[in-house]
Tab-separated table of C-alpha atoms in Angstrom:
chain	number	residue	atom	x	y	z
A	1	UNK	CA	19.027	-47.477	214.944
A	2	UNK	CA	20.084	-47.910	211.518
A	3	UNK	CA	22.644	-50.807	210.423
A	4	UNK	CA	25.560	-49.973	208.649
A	5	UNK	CA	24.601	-51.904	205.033
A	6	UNK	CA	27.771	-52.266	204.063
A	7	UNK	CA	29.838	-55.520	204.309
A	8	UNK	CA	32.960	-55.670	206.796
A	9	UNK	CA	35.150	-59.046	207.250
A	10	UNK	CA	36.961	-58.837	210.446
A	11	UNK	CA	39.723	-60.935	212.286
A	12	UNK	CA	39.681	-61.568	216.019
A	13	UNK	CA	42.481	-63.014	217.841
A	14	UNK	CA	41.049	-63.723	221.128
A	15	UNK	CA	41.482	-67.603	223.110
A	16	UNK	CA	38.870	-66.673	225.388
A	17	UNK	CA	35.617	-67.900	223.207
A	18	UNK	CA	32.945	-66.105	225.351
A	19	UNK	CA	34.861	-62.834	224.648
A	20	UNK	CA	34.606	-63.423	220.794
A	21	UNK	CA	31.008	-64.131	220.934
A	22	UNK	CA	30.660	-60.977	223.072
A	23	UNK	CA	32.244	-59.009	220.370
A	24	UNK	CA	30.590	-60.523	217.567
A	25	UNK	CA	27.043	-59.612	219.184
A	26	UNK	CA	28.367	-56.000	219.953
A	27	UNK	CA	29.748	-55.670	215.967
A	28	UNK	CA	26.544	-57.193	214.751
A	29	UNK	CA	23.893	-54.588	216.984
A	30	UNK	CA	25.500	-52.003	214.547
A	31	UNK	CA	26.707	-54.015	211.102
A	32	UNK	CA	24.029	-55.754	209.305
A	33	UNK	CA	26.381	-57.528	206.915
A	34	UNK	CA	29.033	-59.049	209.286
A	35	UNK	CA	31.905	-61.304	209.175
A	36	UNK	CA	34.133	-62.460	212.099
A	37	UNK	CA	36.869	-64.962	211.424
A	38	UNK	CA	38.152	-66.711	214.956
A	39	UNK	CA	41.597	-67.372	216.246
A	40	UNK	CA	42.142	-69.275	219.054
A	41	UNK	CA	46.096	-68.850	219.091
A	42	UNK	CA	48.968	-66.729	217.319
A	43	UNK	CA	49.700	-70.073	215.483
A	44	UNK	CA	46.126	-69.980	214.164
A	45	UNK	CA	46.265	-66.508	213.549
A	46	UNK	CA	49.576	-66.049	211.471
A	47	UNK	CA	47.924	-68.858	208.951
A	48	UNK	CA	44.804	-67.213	208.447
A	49	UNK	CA	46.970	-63.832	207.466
A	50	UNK	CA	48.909	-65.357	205.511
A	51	UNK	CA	46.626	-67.508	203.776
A	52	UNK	CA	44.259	-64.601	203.770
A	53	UNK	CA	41.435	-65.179	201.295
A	54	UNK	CA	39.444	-62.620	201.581
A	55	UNK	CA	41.060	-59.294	202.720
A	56	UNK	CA	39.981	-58.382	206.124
A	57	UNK	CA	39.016	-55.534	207.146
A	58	UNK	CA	40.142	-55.099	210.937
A	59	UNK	CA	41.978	-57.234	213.310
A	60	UNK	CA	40.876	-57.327	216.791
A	61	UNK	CA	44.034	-58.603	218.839
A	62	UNK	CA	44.075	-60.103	222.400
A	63	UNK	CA	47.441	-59.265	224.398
A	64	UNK	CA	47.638	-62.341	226.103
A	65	UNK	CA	47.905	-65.493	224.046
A	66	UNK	CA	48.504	-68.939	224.961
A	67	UNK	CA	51.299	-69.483	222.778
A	68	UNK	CA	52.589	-65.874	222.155
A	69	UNK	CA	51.684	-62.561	224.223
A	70	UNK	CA	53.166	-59.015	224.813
A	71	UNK	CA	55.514	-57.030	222.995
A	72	UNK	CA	56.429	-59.690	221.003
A	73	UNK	CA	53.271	-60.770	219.445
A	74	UNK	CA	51.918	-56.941	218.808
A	75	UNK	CA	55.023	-56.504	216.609
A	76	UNK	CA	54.338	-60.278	214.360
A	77	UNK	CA	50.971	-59.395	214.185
A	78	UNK	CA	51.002	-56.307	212.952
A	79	UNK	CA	53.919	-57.047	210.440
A	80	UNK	CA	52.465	-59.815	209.051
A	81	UNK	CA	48.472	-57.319	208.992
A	82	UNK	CA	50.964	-54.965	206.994
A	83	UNK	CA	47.863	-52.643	205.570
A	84	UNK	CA	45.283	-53.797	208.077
A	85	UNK	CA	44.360	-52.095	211.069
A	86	UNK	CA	45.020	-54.057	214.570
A	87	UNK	CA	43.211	-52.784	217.309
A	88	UNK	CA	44.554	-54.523	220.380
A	89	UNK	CA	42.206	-55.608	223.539
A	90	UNK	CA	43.963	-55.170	226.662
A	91	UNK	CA	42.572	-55.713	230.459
A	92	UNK	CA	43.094	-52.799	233.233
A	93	UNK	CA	46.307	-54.866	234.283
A	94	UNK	CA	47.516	-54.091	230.221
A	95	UNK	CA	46.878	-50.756	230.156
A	96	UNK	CA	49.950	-48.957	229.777
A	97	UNK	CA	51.380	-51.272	227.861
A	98	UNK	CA	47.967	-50.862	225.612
A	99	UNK	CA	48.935	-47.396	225.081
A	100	UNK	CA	52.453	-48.743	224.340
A	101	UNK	CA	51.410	-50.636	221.588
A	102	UNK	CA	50.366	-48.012	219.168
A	103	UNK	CA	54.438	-47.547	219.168
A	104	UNK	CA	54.524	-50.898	217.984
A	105	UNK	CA	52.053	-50.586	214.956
A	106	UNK	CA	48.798	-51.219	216.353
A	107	UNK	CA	45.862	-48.844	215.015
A	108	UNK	CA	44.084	-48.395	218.591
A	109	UNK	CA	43.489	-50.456	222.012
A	110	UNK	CA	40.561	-50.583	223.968
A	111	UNK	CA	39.645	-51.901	227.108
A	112	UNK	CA	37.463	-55.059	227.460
A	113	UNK	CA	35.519	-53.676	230.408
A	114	UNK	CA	35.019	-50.717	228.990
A	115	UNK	CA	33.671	-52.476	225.477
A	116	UNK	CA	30.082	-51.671	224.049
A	117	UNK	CA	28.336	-52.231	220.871
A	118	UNK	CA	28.558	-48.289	220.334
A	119	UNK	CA	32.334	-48.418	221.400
A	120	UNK	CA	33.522	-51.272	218.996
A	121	UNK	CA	31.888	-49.916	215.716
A	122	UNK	CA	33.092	-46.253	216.550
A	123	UNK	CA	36.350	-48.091	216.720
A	124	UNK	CA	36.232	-50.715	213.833
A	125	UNK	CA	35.143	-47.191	211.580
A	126	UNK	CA	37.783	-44.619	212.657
A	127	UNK	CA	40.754	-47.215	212.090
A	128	UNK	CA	39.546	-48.348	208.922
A	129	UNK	CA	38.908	-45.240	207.690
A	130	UNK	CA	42.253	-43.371	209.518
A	131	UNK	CA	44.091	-46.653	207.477
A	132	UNK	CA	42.537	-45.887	204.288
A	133	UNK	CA	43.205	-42.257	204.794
A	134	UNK	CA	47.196	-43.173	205.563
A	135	UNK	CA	47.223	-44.635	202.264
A	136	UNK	CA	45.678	-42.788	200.269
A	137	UNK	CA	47.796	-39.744	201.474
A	138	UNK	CA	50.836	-42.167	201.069
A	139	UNK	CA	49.724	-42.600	197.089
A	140	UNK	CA	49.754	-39.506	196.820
A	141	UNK	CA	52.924	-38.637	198.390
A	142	UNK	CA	54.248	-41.217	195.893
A	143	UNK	CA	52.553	-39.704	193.011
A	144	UNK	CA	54.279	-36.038	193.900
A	145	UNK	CA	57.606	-38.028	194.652
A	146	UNK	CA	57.529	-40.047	191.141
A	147	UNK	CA	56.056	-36.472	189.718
A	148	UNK	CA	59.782	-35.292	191.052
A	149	UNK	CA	61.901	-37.632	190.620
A	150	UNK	CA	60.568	-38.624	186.936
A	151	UNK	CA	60.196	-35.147	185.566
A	152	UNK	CA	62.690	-34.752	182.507
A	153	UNK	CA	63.651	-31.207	183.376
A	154	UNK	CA	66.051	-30.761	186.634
A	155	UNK	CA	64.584	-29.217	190.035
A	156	UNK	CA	66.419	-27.593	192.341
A	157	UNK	CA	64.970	-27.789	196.031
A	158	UNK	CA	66.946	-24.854	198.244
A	159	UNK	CA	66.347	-23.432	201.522
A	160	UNK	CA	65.185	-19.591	201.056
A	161	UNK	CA	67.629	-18.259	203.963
A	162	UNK	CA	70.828	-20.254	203.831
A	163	UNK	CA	70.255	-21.046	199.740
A	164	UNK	CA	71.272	-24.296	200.614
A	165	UNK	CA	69.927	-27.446	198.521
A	166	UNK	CA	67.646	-29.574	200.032
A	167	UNK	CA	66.545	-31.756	197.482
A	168	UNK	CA	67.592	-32.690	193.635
A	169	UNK	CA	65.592	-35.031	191.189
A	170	UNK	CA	67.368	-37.784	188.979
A	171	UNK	CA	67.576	-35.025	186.077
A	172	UNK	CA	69.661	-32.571	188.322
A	173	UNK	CA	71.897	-35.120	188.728
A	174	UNK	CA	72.404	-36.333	184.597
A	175	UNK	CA	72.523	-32.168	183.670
A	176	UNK	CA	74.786	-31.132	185.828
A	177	UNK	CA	76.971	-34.050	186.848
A	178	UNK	CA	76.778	-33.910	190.375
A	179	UNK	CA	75.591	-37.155	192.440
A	180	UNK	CA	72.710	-36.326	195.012
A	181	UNK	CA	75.289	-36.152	197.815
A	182	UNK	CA	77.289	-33.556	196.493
A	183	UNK	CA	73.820	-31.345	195.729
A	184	UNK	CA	72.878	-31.349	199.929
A	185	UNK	CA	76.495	-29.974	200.416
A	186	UNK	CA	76.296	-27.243	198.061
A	187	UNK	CA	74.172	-23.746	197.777
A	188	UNK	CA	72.651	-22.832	194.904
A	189	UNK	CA	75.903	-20.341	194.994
A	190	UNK	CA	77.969	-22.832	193.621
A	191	UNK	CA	76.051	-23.824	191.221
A	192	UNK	CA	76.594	-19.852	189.555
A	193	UNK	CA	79.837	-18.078	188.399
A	194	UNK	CA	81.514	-15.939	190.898
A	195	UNK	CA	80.981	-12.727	189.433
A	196	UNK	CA	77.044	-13.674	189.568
A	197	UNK	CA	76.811	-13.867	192.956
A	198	UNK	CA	74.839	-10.575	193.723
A	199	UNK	CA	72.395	-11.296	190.608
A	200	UNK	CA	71.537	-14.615	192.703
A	201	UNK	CA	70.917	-12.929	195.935
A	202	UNK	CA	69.053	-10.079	194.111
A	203	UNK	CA	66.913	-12.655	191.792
A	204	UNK	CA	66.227	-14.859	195.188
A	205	UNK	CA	64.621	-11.502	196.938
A	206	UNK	CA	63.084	-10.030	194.262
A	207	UNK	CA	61.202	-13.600	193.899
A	208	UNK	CA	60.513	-13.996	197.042
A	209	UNK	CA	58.580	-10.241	197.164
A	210	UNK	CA	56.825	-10.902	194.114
A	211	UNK	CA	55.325	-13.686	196.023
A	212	UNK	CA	56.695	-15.916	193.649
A	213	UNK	CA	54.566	-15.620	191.141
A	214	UNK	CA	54.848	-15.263	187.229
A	215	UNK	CA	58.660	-15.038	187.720
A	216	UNK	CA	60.988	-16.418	184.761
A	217	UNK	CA	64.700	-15.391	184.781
A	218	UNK	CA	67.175	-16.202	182.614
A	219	UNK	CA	70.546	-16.928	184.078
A	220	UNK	CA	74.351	-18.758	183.627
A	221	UNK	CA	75.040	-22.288	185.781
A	222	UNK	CA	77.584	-24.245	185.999
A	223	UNK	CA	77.802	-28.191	185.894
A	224	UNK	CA	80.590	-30.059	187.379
A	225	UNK	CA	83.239	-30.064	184.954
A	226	UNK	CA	82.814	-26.249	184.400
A	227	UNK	CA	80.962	-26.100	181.770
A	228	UNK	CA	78.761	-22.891	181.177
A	229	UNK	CA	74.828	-23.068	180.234
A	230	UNK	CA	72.563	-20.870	179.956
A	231	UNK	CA	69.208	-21.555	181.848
A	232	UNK	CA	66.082	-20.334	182.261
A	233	UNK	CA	64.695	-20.888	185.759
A	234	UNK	CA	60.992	-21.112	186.825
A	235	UNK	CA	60.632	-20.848	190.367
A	236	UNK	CA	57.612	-21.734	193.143
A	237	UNK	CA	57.670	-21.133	196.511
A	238	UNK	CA	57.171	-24.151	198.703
A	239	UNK	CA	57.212	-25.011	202.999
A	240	UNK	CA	59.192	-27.802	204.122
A	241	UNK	CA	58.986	-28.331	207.940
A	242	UNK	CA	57.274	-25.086	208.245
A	243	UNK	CA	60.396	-23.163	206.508
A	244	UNK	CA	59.945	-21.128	203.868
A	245	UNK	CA	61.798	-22.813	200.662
A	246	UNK	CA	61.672	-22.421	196.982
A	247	UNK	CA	61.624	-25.180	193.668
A	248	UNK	CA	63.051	-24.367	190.879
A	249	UNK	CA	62.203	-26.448	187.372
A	250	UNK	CA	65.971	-25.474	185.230
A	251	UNK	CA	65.308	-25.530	181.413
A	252	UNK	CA	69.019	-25.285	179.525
A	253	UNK	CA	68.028	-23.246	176.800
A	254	UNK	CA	71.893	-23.068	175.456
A	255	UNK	CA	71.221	-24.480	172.020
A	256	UNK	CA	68.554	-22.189	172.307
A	257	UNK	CA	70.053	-19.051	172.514
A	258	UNK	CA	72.925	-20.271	170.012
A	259	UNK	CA	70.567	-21.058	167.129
A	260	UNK	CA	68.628	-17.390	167.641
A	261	UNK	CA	72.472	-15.815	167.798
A	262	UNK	CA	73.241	-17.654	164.719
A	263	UNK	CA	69.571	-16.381	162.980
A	264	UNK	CA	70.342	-12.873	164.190
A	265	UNK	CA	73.817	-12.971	162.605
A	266	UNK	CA	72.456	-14.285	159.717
A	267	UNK	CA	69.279	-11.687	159.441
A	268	UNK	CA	72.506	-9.119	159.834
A	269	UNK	CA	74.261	-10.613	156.701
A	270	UNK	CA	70.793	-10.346	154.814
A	271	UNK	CA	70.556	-6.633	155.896
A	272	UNK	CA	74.200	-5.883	154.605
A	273	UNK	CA	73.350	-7.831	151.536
A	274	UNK	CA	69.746	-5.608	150.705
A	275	UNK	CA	71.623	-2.451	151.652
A	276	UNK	CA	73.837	-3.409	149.188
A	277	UNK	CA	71.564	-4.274	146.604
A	278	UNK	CA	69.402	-1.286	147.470
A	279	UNK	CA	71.648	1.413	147.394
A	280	UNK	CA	75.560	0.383	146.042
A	281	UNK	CA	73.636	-1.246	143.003
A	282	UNK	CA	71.213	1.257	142.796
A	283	UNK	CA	73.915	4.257	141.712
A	284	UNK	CA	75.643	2.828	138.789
A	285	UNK	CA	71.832	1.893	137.628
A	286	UNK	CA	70.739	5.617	137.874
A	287	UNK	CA	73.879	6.574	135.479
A	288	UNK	CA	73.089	3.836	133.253
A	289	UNK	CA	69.076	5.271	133.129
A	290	UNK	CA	71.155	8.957	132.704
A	291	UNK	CA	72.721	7.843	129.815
A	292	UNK	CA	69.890	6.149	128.322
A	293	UNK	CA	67.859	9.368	128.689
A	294	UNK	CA	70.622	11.251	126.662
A	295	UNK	CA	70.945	9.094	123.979
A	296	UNK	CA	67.176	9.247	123.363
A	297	UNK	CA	67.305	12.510	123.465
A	298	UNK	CA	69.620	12.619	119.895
A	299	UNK	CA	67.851	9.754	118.716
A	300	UNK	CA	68.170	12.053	115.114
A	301	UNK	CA	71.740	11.401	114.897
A	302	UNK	CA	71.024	7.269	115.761
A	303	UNK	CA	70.620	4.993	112.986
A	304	UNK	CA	67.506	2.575	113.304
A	305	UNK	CA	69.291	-0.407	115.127
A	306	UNK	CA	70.867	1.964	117.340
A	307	UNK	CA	67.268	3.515	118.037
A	308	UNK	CA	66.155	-0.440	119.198
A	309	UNK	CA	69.408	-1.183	120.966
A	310	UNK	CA	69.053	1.942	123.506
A	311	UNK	CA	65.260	1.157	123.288
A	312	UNK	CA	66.133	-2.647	124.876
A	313	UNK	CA	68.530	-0.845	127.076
A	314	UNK	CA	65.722	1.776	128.498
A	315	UNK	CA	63.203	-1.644	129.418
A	316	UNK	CA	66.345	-3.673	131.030
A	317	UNK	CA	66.895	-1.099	133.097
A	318	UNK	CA	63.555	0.221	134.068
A	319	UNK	CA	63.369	-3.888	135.245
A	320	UNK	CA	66.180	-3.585	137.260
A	321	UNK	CA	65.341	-0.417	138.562
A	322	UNK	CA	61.688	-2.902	139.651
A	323	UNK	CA	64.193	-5.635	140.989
A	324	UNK	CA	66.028	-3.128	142.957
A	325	UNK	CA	62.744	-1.290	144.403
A	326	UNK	CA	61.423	-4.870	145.151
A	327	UNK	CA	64.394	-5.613	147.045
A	328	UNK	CA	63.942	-2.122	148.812
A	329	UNK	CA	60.886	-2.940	149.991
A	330	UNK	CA	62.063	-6.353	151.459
A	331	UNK	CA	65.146	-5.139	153.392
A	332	UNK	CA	63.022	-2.369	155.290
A	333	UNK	CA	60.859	-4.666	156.198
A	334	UNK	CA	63.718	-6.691	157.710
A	335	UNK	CA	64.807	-3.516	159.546
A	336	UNK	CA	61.708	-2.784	160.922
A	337	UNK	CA	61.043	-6.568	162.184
A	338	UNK	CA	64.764	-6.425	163.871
């Protein structure tokens, strides 16, 4: 058979040498690149973790110790391996209490008449590997927790049946005023005006059929001291313990929708002031052009510098009669756009 290549450094707590050596031939039948640190005692033991060089990879623990055994040395050992898996060695007298040890932190336990070269490396890889599997899994429940907790915008976690909150990030907290506390006693109910109680329940099961997806509502909330904002909500659905539950990342879009009312009143203004320009202007100009058009038609009876005053007249209004079309122009396009 093949030997594993790669290099494993391994601790074994064992006072009984001919057991380590035992071991150590088993390991080595199946690891080409092999290294077993020995501990006679606990004493011996706790200095070698705590001095701890060169990270090891596994710790093989005897239950009976000459200065330490039992309960009480599973639970040092394996608080002072932290990260490192302990497999403990037990005898058929230990058993029970072997299986009782896993309560106490250890990875695994085998027994030492049951021990083979195939055994031990099956064991040595499945701990390491369920270990390194622990953590990366609790990285990454880390990364989604700091993804939470850090993200600038609040979330709202709520319980789909009862509505009420399960979870809040930091930014829940600073919008709304509420500490965490008071969130897991509320419903997202209170977090609404009275009168939009219905819209909540409605908005919650229309979600919820849509499958929660490409949902965006807008919607009033209330922080703590009463103060209305509007919001726009972007839901996901979510299971926690096997429950159905929804997130919800809140944007307060209340300067938002202040500075487009303010544009829209003042697009309004614009549109009163072209419609005035267009068509209050635009009657005493077509008298004015009336008038010109009858005076040029007696220009016999004008003297010369009359003839180049109403002349002037005629172009300054045919501009303003431009300016006013212009202007026209402009305010339907406003129209059309609103």
């Amino acid at each position: 058979m093949k030997k594993d290549e790669k290099p494993y450094h391994i601790l074994v707590i064992e006072d009984n040498l001919g057991d380590f050596v035992i071991l150590e031939e088993y390991l080595s039948e199946s690891i080409l690149h092999l290294e077993a640190t020995h501990a006679e005692n606990f004493k011996e033991a706790v200095e070698l973790l705590e001095k701890n060089e060169r990270q090891y990879d596994l710790v093989f623990l005897d239950l009976s110790l000459p200065d330490k055994s039992g309960e009480e040395l599973v639970k040092e050992i394996t608080g002072r391996a932290e990260e490192i898996p302990v497999v403990v060695l037990t005898g058929f007298a230990d058993l029970e209490f072997g299986s009782r040890s896993l309560a106490l932190g250890a990875s695994d336990y085998l027994v030492k008449d049951d021990l083979s070269p195939a055994v031990l490396y099956k064991s040595l890889i499945y701990n390491i590997q369920r270990v390194n599997f622990i953590s990366e899994l609790k990285d990454s429940k880390k990364k989604y927790a700091d993804l939470f907790q850090l993200n600038p915008s609040p979330i709202l976690v709520y319980d789909f049946e009862t509505l009420k909150i399960l979870d809040v990030n930091e930014a829940s907290v600073q919008k709304y005023g509420y500490s965490r506390e008071e969130f897991l006693n509320m419903d997202l109910k209170d977090l609404r005006p009275k009168e939009d109680e219905a819209i909540l329940i409605s908005a919650v099961e229309e979600f919820w059929k849509k499958n929660g997806k490409n949902y965006k509502k807008i919607s009033r909330h209330l922080k703590k001291n009463g103060e209305l904002m509007d919001v726009e909500r972007s839901p996901a659905k979510i299971k926690i313990n096997n429950k159905d539950a929804g997130m919800v990342l809140i944007n307060d879009i209340t300067e938002n929708l202040k500075y487009i009312h303010k544009i829209e009143e003042q697009n309004q203004t614009f549109k009163e002031i072209a419609w005035i320009q267009s068509h209050v202007v635009r009657a005493p100009l077509a008298r004015l052009m009336g008038l010109v058009n009858l005076l040029e038609g007696s220009e016999d009876n004008l003297s010369e510098d009359n003839q180049k005053l109403v002349e002037y007249i005629k172009l300054s209004a045919e501009e303003l009669d431009a300016i006013i079309r212009d202007i026209s122009k402009k305010s339907e396009g406003i129209y059309n756009e609103s």
